[in-house]
mmCIF file of C-alpha atoms and ligand atoms in Angstrom:
data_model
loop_
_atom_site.group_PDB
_atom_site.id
_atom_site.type_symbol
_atom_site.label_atom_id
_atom_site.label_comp_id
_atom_site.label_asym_id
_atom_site.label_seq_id
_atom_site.Cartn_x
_atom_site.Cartn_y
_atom_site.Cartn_z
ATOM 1 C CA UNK A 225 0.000 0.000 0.000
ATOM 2 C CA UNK A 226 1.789 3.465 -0.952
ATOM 3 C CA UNK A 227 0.364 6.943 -0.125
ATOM 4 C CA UNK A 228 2.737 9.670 -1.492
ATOM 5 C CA UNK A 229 6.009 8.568 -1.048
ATOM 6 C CA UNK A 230 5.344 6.559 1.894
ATOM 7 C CA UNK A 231 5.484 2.648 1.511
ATOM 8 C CA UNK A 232 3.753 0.672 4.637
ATOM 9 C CA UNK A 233 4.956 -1.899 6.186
ATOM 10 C CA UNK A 234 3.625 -5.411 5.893
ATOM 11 C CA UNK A 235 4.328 -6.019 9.511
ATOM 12 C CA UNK A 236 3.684 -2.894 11.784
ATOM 13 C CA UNK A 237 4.142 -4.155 15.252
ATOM 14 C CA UNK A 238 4.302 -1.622 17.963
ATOM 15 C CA UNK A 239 5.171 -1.444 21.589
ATOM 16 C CA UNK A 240 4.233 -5.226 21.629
ATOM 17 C CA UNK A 241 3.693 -6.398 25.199
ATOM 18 C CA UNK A 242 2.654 -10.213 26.738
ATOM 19 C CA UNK A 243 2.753 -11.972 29.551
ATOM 20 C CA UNK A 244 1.900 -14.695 30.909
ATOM 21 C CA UNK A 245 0.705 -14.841 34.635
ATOM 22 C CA UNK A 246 3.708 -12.981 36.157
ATOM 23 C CA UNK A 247 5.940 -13.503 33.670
ATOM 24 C CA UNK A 248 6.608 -10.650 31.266
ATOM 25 C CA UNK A 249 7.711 -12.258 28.382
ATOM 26 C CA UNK A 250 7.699 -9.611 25.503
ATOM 27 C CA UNK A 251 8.106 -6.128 27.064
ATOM 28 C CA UNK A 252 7.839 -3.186 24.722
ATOM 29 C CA UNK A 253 8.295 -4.931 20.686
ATOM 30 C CA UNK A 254 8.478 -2.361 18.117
ATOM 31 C CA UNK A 255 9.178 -3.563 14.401
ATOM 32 C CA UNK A 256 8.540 -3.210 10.629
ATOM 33 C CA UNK A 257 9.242 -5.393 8.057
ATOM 34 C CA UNK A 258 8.707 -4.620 4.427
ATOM 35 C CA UNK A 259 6.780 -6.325 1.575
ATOM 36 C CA UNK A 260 9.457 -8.508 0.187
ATOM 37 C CA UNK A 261 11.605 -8.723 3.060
ATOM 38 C CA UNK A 262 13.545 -11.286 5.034
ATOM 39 C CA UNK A 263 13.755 -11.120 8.729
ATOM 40 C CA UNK A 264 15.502 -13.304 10.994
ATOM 41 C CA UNK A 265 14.989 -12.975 14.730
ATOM 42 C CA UNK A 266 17.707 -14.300 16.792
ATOM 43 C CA UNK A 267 18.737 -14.735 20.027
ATOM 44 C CA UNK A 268 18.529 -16.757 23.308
ATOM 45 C CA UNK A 269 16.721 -19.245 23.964
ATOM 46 C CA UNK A 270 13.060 -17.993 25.971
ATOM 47 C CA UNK A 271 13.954 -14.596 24.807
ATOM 48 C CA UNK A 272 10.447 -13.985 23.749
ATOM 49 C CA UNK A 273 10.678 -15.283 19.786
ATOM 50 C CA UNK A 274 8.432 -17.565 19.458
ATOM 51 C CA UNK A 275 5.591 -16.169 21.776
ATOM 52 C CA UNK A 276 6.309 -12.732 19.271
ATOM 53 C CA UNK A 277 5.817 -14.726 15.786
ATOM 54 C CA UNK A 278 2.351 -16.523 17.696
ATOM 55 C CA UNK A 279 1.432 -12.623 19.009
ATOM 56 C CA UNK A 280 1.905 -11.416 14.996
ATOM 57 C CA UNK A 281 -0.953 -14.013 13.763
ATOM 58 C CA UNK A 282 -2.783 -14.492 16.887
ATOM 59 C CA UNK A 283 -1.676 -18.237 18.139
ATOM 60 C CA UNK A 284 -1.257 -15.541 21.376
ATOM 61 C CA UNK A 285 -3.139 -12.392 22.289
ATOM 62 C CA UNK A 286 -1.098 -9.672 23.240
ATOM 63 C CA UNK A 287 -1.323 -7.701 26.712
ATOM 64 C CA UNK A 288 -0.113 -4.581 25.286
ATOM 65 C CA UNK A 289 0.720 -2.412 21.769
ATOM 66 C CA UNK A 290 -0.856 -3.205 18.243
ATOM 67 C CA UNK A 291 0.345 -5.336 15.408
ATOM 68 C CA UNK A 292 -0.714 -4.615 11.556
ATOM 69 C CA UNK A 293 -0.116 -6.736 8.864
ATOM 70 C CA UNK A 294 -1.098 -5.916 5.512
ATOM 71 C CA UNK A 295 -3.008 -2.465 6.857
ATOM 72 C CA UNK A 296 -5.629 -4.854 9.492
ATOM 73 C CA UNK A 297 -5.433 -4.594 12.836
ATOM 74 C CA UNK A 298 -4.248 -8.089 14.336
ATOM 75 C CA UNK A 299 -6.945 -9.184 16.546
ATOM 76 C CA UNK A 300 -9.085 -6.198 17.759
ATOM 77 C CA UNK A 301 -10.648 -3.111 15.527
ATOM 78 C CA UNK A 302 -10.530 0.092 16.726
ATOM 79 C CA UNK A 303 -14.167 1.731 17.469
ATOM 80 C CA UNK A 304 -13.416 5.371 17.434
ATOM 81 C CA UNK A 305 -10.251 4.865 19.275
ATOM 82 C CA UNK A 306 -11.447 2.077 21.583
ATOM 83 C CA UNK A 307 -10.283 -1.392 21.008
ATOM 84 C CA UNK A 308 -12.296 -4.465 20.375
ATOM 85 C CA UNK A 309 -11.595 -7.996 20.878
ATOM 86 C CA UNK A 310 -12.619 -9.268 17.325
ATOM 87 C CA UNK A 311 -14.589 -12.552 17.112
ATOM 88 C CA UNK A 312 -12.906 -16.185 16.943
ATOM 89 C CA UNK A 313 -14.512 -16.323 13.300
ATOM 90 C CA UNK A 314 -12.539 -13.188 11.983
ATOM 91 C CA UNK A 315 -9.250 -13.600 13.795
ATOM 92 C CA UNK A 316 -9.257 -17.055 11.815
ATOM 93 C CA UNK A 317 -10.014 -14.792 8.439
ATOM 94 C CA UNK A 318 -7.245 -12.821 9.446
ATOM 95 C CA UNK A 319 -4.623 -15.611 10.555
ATOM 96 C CA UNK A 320 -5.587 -17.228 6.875
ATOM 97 C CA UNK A 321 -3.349 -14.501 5.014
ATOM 98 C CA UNK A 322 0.099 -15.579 7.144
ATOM 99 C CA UNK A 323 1.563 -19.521 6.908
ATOM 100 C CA UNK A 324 2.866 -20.491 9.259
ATOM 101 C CA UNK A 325 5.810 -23.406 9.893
ATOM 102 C CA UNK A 326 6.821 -25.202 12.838
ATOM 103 C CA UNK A 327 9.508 -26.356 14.619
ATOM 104 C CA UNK A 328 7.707 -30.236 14.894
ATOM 105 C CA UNK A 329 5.346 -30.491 10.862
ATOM 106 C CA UNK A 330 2.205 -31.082 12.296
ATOM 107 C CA UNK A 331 1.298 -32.757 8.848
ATOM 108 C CA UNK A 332 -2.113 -34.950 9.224
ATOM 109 C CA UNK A 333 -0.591 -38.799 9.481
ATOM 110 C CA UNK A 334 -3.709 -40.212 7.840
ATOM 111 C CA UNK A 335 -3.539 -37.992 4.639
ATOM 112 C CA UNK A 336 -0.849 -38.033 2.036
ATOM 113 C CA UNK A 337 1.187 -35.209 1.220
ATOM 114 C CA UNK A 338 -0.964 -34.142 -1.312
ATOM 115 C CA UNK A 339 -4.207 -33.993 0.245
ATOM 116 C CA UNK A 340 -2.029 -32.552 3.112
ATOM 117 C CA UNK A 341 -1.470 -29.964 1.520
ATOM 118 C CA UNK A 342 -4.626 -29.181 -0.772
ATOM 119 C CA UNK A 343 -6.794 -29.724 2.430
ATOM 120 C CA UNK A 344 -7.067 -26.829 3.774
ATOM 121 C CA UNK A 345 -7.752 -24.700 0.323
ATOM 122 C CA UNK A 346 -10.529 -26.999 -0.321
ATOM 123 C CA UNK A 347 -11.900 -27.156 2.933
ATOM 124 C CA UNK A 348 -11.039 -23.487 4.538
ATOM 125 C CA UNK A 349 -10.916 -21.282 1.093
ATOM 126 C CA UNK A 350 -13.996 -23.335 -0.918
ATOM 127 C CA UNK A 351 -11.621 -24.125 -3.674
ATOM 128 C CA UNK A 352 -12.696 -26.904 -6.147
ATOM 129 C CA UNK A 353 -11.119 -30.380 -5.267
ATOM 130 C CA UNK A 354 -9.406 -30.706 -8.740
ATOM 131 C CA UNK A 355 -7.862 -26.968 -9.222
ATOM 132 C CA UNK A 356 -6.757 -27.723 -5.121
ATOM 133 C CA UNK A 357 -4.800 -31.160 -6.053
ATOM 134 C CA UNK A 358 -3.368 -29.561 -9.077
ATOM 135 C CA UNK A 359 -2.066 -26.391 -6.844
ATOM 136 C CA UNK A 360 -0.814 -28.898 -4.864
ATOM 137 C CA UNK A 361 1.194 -31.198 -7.159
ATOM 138 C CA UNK A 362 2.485 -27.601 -8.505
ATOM 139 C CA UNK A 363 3.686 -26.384 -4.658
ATOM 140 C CA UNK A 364 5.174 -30.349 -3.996
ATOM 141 C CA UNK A 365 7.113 -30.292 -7.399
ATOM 142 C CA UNK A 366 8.481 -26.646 -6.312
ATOM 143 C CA UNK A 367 9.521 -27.950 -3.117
ATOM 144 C CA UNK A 368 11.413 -31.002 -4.749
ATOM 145 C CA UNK A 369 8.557 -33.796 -4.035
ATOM 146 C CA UNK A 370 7.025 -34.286 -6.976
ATOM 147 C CA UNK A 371 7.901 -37.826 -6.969
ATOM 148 C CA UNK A 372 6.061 -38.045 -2.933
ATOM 149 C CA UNK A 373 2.683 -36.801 -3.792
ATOM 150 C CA UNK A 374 1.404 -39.844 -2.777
ATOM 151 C CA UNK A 375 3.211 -40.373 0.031
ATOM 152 C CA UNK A 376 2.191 -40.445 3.518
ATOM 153 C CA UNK A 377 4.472 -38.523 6.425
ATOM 154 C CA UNK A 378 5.582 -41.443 8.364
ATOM 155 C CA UNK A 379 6.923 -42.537 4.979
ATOM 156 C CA UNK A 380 8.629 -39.604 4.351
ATOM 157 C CA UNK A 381 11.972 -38.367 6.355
ATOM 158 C CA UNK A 382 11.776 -35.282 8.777
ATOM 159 C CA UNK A 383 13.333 -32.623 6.034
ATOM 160 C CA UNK A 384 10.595 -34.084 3.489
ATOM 161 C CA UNK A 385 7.521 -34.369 6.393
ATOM 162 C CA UNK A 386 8.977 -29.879 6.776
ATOM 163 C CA UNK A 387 9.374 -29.525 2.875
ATOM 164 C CA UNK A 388 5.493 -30.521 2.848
ATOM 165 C CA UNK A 389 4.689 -28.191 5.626
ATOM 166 C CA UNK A 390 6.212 -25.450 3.968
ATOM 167 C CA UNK A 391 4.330 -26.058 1.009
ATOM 168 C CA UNK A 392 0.468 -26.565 2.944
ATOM 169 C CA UNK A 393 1.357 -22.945 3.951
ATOM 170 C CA UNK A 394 2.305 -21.698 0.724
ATOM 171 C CA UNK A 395 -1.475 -23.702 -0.715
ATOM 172 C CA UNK A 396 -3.217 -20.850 1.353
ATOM 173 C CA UNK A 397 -1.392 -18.273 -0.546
ATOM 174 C CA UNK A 398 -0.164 -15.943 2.094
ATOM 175 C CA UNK A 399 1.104 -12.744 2.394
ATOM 176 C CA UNK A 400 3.257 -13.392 5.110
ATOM 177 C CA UNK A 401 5.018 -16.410 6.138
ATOM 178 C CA UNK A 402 6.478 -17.000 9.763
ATOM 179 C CA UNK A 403 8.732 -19.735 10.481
ATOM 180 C CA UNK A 404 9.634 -20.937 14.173
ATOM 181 C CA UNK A 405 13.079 -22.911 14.382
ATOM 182 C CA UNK A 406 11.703 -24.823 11.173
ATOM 183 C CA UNK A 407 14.836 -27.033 10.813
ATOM 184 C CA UNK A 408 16.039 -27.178 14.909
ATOM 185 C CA UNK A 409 14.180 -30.506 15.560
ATOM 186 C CA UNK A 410 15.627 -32.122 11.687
ATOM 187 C CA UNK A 411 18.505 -34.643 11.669
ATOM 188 C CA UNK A 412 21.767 -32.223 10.703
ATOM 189 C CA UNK A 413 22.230 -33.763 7.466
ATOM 190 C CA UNK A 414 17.906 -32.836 6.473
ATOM 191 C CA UNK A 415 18.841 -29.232 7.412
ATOM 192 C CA UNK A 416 20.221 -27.692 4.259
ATOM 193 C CA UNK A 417 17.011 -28.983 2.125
ATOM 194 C CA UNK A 418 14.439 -27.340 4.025
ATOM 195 C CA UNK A 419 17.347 -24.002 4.067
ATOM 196 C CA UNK A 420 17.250 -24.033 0.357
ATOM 197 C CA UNK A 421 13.045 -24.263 0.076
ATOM 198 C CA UNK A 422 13.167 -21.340 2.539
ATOM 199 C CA UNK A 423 16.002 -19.481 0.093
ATOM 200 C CA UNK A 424 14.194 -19.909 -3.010
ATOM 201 C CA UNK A 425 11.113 -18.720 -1.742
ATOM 202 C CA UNK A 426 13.306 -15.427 -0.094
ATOM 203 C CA UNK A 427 14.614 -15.471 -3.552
ATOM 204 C CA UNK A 428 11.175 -15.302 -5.169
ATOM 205 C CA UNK A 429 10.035 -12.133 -3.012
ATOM 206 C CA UNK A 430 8.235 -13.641 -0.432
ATOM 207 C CA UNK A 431 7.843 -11.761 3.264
ATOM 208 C CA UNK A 432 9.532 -13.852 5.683
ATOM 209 C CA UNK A 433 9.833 -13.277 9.448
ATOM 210 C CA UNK A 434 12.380 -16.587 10.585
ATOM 211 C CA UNK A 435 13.319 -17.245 14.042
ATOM 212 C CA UNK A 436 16.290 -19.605 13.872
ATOM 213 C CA UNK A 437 19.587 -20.371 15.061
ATOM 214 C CA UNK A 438 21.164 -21.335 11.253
ATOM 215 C CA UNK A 439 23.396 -18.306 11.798
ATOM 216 C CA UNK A 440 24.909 -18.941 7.952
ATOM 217 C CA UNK A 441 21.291 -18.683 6.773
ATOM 218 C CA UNK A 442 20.702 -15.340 8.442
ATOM 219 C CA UNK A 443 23.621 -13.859 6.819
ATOM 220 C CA UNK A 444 23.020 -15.318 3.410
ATOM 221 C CA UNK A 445 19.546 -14.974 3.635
ATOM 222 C CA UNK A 446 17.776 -12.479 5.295
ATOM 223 C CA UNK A 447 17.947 -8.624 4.496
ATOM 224 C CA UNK A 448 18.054 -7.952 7.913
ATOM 225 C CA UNK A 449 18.540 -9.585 11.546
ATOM 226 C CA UNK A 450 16.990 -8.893 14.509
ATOM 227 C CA UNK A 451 18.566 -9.526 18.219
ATOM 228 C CA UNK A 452 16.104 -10.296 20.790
ATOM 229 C CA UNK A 453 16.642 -10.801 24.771
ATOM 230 C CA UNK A 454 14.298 -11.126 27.636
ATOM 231 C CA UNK A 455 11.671 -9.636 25.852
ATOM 232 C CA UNK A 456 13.415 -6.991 24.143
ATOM 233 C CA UNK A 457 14.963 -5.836 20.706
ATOM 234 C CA UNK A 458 18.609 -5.199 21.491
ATOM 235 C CA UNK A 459 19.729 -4.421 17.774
ATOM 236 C CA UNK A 460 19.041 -5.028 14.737
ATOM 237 C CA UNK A 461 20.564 -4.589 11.307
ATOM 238 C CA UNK A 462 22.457 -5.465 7.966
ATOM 239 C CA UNK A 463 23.164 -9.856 9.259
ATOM 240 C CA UNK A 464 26.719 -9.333 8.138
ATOM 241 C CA UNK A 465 27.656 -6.282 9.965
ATOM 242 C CA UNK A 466 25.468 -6.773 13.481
ATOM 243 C CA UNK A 467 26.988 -11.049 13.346
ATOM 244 C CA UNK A 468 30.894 -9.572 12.289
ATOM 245 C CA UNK A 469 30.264 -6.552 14.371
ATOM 246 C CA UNK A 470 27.678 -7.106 17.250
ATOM 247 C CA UNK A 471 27.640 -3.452 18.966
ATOM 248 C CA UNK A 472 26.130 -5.296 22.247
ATOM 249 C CA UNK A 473 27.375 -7.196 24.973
ATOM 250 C CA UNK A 474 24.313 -9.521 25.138
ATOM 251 C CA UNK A 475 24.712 -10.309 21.342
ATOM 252 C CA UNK A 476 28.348 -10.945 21.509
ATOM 253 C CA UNK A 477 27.503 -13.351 24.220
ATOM 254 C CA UNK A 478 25.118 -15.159 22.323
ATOM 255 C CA UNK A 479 26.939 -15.120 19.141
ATOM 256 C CA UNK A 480 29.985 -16.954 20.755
ATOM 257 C CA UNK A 481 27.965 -19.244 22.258
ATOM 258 C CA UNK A 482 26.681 -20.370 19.102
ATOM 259 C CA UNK A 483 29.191 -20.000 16.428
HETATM 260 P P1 ADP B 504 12.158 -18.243 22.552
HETATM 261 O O1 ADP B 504 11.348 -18.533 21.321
HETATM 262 O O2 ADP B 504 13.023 -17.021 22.394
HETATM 263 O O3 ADP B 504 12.931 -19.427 23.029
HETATM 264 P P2 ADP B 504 9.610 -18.243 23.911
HETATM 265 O O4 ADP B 504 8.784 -17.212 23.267
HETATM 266 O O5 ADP B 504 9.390 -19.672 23.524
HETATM 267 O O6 ADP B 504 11.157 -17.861 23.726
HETATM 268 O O7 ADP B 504 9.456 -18.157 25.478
HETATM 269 C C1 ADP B 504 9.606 -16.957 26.199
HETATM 270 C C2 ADP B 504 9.145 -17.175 27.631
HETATM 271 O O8 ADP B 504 7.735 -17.352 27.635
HETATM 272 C C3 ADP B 504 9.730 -18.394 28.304
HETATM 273 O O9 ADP B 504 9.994 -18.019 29.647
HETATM 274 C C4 ADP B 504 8.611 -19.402 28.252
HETATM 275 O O10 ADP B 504 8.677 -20.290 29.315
HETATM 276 C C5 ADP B 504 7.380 -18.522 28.336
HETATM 277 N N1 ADP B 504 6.201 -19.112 27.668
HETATM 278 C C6 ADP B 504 6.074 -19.328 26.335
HETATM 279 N N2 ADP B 504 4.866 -19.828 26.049
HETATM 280 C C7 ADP B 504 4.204 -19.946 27.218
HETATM 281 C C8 ADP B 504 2.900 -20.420 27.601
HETATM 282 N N3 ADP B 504 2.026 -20.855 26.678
HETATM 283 N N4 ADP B 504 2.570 -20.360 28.897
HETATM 284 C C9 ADP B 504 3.432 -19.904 29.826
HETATM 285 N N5 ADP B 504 4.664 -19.457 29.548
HETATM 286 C C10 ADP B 504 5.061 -19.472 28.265
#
């Protein structure tokens, strides 16, 4: 969306807060990211990333703040400057536009990977079985499993089971897609498959927000990296310059630790 000169963000997410019970988890999360962009949040492990990526599409309400994507409120509309809860019915309209991808696939064991995948146009969006299954095929072949249509997950390894997942998300055609850790529970030698999906479709234009600890991704990758710690951004820049250069104690800490 561009008025004037002035290009919004696709993610608008301002003075995010949550908690939960007594434990403040994200305190104060301000961040834009682009249409087109790649962002990868990194940083310590319960430093708020995951709960943030669940706040952005509503897996978690937020305490505090707003978060926009795409222009929409996430979660709540504003009624003359008062805000709403909305109803279950339109947060799931609104969580439709942003895919989603897990650390563990969640694919449906009963269903091969191609009605994984074309289920949820056909049974979520109304789209007609045939153009779904043909999407699908399309989205598998992309995703280098042509040849596994018809298989089911348990026959398929962990980096195929995440290359399906990738592409269920991609059958809902979002705007937005968040990953969480989406190779951290694959054997090390699945990893660099599922990398390269996730770098063509960076490649292709696709908004990405990634949390992960594939520190060689996030400076090949993404356009920009984002430091979080106990529920804060400490920096956040150009990957090769903040992981070469970290201007923070907290990030050189966690930066050693893991490379
Ligand atoms: P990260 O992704 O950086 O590892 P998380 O967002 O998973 O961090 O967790 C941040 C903090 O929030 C942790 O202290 C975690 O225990 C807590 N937390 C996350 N989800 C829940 C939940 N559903 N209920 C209670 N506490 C939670």
């Amino acid at each position: 969306m561009t008025t004037g000169t002035h290009v919004q963000p696709l993610v608008h997410a301002v003075n995010v807060t949550k908690r939960f019970g007594d434990n403040k988890v994200l305190k104060g999360i301000d961040l834009d990211v682009r249409e087109g962009e790649v962002v990868c949040l990194l940083g310590p492990s319960g430093s708020g990333k995951t709960t943030f990526l669940r706040c952005i599409n509503q897996l978690e309400s937020i305490n505090g703040g707003r978060i926009w994507v795409d222009g929409d409120l996430m979660g709540y509309e504003d009624r003359g400057g008062t805000l709403h809860h909305l109803p279950d019915r339109k947060i799931a309209d609104q969580r439709r536009e942003i895919g989603m991808v897990f650390q563990r696939f969640n694919l449906f064991p009963h269903m091969t990977a191609l009605e994984n995948v074309a289920e949820a146009p056909v049974h979520v969006k109304g789209v007609g079985k045939k153009q779904a299954r043909d999407e699908a095929r399309t989205l598998l072949e992309r995703v280098g499993l042509g040849d596994r249509c018809d298989h089911y997950p348990a026959q398929l390894s962990g980096g195929q089971q995440q290359r399906v997942a990738i592409a269920r998300a991609l059958a809902m055609h979002p705007k937005l897609m968040l990953f969480d850790e989406p190779t951290s529970a694959l054997d090390p030698e699945l990893v660099g498959e599922v990398l390269d999906v996730m770098r063509e479709l960076a490649q292709g234009g696709m908004t990405m927000i990634v949390v992960t600890h594939e520190i060689a991704f996030a400076r090949d990758v993404a356009d920009r990296v984002v430091f979080m710690d106990a529920g804060v951004v400490v920096e956040q820049g150009e990957p090769r310059e903040i992981i070469a250069r970290p201007q923070h104690e907290r990030t050189r800490t966690f930066l050693r630790r893991i490379l």
